[in-house]
PDB file of C-alpha atoms in Angstrom:
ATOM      1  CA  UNK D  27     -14.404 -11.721  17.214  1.00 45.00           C
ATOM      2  CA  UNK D  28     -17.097 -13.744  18.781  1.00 48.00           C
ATOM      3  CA  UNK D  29     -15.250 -17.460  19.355  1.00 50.00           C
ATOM      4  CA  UNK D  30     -16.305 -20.443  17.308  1.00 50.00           C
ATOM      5  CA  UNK D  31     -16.784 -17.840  14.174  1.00 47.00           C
ATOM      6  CA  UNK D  32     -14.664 -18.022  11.394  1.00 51.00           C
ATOM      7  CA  UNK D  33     -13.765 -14.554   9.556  1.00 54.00           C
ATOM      8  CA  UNK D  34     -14.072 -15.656   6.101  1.00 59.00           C
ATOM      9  CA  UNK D  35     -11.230 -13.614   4.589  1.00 63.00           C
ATOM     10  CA  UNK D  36     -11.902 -11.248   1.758  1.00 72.00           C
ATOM     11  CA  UNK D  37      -9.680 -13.037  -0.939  1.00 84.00           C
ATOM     12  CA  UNK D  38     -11.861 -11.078  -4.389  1.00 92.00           C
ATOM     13  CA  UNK D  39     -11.132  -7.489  -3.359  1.00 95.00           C
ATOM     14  CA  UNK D  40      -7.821  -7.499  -3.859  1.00 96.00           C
ATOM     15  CA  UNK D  41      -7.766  -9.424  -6.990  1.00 96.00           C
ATOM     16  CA  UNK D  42     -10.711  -6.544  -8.129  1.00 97.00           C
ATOM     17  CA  UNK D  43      -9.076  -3.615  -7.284  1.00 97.00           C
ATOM     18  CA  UNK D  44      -5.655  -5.032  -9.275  1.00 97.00           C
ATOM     19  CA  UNK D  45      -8.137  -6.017 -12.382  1.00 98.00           C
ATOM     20  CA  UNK D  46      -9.763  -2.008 -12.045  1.00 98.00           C
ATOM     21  CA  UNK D  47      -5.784  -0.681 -11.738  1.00 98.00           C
ATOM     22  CA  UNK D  48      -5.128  -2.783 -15.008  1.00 97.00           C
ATOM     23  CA  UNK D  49      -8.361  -1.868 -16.708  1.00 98.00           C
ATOM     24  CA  UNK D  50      -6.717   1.469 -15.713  1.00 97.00           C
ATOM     25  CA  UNK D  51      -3.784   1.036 -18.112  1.00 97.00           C
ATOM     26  CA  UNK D  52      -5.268  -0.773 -20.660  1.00 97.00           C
ATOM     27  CA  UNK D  53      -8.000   1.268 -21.934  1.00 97.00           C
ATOM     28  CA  UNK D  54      -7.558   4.423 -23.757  1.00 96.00           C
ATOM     29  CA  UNK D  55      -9.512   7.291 -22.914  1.00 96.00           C
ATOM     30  CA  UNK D  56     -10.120  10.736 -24.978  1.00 97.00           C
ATOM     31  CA  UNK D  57      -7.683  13.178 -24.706  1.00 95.00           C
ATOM     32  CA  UNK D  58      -9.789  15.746 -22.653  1.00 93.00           C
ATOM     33  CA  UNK D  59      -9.687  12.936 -20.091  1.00 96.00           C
ATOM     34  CA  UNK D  60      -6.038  12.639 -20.106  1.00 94.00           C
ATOM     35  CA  UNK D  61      -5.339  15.765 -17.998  1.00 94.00           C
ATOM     36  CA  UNK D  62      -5.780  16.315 -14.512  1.00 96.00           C
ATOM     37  CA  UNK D  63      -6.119  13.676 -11.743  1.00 97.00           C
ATOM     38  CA  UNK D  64      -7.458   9.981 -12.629  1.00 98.00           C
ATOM     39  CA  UNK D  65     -10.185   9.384 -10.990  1.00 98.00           C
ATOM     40  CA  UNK D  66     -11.306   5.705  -9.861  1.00 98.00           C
ATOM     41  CA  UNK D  67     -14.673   6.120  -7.560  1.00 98.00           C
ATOM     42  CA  UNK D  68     -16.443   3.339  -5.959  1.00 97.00           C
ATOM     43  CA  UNK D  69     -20.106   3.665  -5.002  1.00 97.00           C
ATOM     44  CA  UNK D  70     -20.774   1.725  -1.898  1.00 92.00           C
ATOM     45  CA  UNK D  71     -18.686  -0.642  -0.037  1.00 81.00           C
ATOM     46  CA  UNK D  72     -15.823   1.911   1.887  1.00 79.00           C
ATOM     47  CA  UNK D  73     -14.200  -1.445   2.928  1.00 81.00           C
ATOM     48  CA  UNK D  74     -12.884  -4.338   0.000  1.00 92.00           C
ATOM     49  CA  UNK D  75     -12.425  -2.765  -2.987  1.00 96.00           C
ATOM     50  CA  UNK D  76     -11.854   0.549  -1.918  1.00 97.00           C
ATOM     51  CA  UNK D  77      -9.442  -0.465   0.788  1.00 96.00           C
ATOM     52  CA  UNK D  78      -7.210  -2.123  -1.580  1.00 96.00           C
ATOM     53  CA  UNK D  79      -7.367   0.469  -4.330  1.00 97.00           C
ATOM     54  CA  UNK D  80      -6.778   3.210  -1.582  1.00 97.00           C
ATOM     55  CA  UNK D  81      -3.844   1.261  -0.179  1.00 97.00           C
ATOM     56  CA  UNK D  82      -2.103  -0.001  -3.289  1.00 97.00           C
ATOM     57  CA  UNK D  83      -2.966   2.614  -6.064  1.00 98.00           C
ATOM     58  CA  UNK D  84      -3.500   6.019  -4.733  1.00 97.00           C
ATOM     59  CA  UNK D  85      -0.856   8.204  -6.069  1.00 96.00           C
ATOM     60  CA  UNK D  86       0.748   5.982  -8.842  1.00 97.00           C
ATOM     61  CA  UNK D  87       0.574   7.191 -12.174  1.00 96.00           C
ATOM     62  CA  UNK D  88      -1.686   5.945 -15.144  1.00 95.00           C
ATOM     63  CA  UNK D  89       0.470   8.550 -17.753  1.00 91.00           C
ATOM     64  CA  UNK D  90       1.434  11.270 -16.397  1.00 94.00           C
ATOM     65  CA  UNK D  91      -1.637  11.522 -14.200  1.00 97.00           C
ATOM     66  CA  UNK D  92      -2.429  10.576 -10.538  1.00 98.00           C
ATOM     67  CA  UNK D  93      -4.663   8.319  -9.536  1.00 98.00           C
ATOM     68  CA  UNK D  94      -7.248   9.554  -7.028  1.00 98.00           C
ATOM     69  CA  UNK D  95      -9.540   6.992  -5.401  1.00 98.00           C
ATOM     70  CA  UNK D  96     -12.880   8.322  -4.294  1.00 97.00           C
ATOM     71  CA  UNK D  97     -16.251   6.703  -2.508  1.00 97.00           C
ATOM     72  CA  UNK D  98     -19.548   7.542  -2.515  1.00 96.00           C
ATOM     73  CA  UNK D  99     -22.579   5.945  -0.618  1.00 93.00           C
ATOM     74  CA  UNK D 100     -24.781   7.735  -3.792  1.00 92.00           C
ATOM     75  CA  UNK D 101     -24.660   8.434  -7.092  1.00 92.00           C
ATOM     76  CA  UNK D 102     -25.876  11.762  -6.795  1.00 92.00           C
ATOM     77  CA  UNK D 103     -22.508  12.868  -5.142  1.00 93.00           C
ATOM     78  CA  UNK D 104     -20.191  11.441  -8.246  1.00 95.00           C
ATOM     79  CA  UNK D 105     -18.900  14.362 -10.426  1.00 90.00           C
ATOM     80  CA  UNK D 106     -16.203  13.484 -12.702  1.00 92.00           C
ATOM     81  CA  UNK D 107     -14.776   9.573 -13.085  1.00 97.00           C
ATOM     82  CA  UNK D 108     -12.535   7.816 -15.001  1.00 98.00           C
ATOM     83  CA  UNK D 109     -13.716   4.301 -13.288  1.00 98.00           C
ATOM     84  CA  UNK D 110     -16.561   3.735 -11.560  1.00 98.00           C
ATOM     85  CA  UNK D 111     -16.883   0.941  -9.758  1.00 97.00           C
ATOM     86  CA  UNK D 112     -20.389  -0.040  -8.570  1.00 97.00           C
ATOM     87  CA  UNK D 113     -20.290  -2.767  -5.537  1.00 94.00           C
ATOM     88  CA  UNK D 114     -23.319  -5.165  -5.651  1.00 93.00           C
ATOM     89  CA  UNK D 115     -25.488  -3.293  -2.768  1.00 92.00           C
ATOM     90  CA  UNK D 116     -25.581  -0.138  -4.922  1.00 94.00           C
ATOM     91  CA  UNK D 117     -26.096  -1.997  -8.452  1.00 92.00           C
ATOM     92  CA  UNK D 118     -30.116  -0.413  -8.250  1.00 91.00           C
ATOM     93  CA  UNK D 119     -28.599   2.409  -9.208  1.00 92.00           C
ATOM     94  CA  UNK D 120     -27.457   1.361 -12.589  1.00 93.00           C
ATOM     95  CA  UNK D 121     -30.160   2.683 -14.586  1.00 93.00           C
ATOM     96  CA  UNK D 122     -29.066   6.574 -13.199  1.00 94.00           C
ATOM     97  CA  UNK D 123     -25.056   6.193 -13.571  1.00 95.00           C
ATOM     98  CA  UNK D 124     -26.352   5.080 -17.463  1.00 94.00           C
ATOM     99  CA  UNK D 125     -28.024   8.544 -17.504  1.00 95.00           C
ATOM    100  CA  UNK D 126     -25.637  10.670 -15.284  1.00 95.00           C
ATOM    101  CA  UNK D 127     -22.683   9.459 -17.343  1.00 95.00           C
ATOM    102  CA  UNK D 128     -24.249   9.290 -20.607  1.00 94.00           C
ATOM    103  CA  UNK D 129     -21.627  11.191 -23.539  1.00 92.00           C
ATOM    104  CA  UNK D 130     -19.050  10.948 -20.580  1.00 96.00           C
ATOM    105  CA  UNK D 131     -16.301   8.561 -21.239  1.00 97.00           C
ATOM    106  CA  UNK D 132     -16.814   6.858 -17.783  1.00 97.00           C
ATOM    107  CA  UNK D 133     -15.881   3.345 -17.481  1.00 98.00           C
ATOM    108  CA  UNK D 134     -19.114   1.476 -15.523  1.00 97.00           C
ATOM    109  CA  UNK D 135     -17.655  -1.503 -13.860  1.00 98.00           C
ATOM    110  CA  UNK D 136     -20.340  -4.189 -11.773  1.00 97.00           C
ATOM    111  CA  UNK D 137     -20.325  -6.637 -10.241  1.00 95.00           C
ATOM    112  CA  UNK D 138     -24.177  -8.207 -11.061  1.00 94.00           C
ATOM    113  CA  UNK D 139     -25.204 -11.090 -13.649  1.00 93.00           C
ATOM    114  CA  UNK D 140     -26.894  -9.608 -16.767  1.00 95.00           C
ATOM    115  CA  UNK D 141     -25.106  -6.217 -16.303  1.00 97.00           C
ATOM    116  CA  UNK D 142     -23.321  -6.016 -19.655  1.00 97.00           C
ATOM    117  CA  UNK D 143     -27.092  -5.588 -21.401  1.00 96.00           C
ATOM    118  CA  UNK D 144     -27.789  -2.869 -18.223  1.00 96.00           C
ATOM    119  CA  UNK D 145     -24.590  -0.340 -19.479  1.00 96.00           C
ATOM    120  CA  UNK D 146     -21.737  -1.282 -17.634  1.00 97.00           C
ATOM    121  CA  UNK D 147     -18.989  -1.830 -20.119  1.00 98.00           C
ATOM    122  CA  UNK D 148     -16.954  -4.829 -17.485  1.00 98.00           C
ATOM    123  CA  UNK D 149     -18.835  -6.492 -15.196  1.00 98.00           C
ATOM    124  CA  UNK D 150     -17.291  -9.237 -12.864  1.00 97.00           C
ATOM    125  CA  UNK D 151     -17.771 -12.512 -12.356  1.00 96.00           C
ATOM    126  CA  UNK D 152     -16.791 -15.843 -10.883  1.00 94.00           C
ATOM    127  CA  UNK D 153     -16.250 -18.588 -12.585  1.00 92.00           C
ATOM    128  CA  UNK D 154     -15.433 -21.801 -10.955  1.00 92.00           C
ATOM    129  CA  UNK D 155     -13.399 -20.868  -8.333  1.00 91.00           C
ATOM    130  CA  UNK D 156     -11.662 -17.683 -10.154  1.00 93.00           C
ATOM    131  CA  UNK D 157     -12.269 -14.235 -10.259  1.00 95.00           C
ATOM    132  CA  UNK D 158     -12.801 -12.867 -13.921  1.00 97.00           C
ATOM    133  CA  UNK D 159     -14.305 -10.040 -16.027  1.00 98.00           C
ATOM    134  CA  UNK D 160     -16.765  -9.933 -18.885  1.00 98.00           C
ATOM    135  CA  UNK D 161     -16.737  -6.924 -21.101  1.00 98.00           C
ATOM    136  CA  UNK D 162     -19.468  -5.155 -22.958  1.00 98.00           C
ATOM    137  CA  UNK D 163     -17.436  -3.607 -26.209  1.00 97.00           C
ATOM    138  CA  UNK D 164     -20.256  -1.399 -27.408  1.00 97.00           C
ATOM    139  CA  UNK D 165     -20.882  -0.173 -23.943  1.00 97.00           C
ATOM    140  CA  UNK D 166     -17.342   0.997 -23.568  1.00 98.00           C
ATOM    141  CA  UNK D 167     -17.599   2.551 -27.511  1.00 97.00           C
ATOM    142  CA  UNK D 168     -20.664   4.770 -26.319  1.00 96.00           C
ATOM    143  CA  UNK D 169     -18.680   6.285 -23.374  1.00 96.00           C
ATOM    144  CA  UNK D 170     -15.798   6.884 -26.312  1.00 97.00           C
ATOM    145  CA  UNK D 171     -13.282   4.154 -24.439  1.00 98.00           C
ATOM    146  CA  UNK D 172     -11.062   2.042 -26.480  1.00 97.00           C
ATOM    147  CA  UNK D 173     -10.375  -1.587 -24.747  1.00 98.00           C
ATOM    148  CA  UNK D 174      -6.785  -2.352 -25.821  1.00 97.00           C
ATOM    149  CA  UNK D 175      -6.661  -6.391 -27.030  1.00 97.00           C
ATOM    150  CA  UNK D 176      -4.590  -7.760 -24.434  1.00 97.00           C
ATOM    151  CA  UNK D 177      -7.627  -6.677 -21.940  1.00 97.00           C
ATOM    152  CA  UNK D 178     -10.123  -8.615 -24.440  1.00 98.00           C
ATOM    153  CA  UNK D 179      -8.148 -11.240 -24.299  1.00 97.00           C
ATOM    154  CA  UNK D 180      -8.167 -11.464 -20.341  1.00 96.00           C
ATOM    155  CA  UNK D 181     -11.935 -11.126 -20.431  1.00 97.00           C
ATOM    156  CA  UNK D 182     -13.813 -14.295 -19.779  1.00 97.00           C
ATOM    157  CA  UNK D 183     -16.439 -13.151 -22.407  1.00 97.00           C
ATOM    158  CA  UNK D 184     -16.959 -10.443 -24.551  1.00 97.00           C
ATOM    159  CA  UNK D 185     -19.918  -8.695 -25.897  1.00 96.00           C
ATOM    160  CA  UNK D 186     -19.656  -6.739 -29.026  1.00 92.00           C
TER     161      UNK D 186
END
């Protein structure tokens, strides 16, 4: 570390990858997405997010399935997710997750104003000094996710 520059410490990413566990366990998916692994990816960022997911969350149990964290630098190399979590460098790529994951019940979570009326069903935000969530319920409907009320409740603002 060059002296006289302060690290700024990542304080968000751990409170994001605790809201994406929790959006884990408090959405209900179909049941052909309730065998297997559960997948969380995130496309960009290997460091923040994923780090905490990775460290914290990898091999609990959301049912009776294991989580599996993933990350991608591109959307071309995402199969199968439960969560996808799209840091703010890769948030172009919106439009072709919509398309990719159209008819798949694949929560989009971002991390860009004005995202809800993109496709992403929870996108996050800061408000005052907090970290917080807005949710898109019609988003989440067309990807055949059911938010359960306590998450809508959590949500800073919600979209129907």
């Amino acid at each position: 570390m060059t002296p006289g520059v302060t690290q700024m410490k990542d304080t968000r990413s751990p409170v994001k990858a605790l809201y994406i566990y929790n959006f884990a366990t408090l959405i209900d998916w179909p049941s052909d997405y309730r065998k297997g692994d559960f997948v969380i990816t995130v496309l960009g960022d290997k460091d923040g997010v994923y780090d905490n997911l990775k460290m914290k969350f990898e091999g609990k149990e959301i049912g009776s399935q294991e989580i599996v964290i993933q990350n991608y630098a591109s959307s071309s190399q995402i199969d199968k997710a439960h969560i996808l979590y799209v840091a703010p460098k890769n948030s172009g790529q919106i439009s072709t997750l919509n398309t990719k994951f159209k008819g798949k019940s694949t929560l989009l979570v971002t991390e860009k104003d004005g995202y809800l009326s993109k496709g992403a069903a929870i996108n996050f935000v800061v408000k005052g000094t907090s970290q917080k969530f807005e949710i898109n319920k019609s988003n989440a409907k067309k990807h055949k996710l059911i938010i359960a009320d306590r998450l809508l409740n959590l949500a800073s603002s919600v979209v129907e």
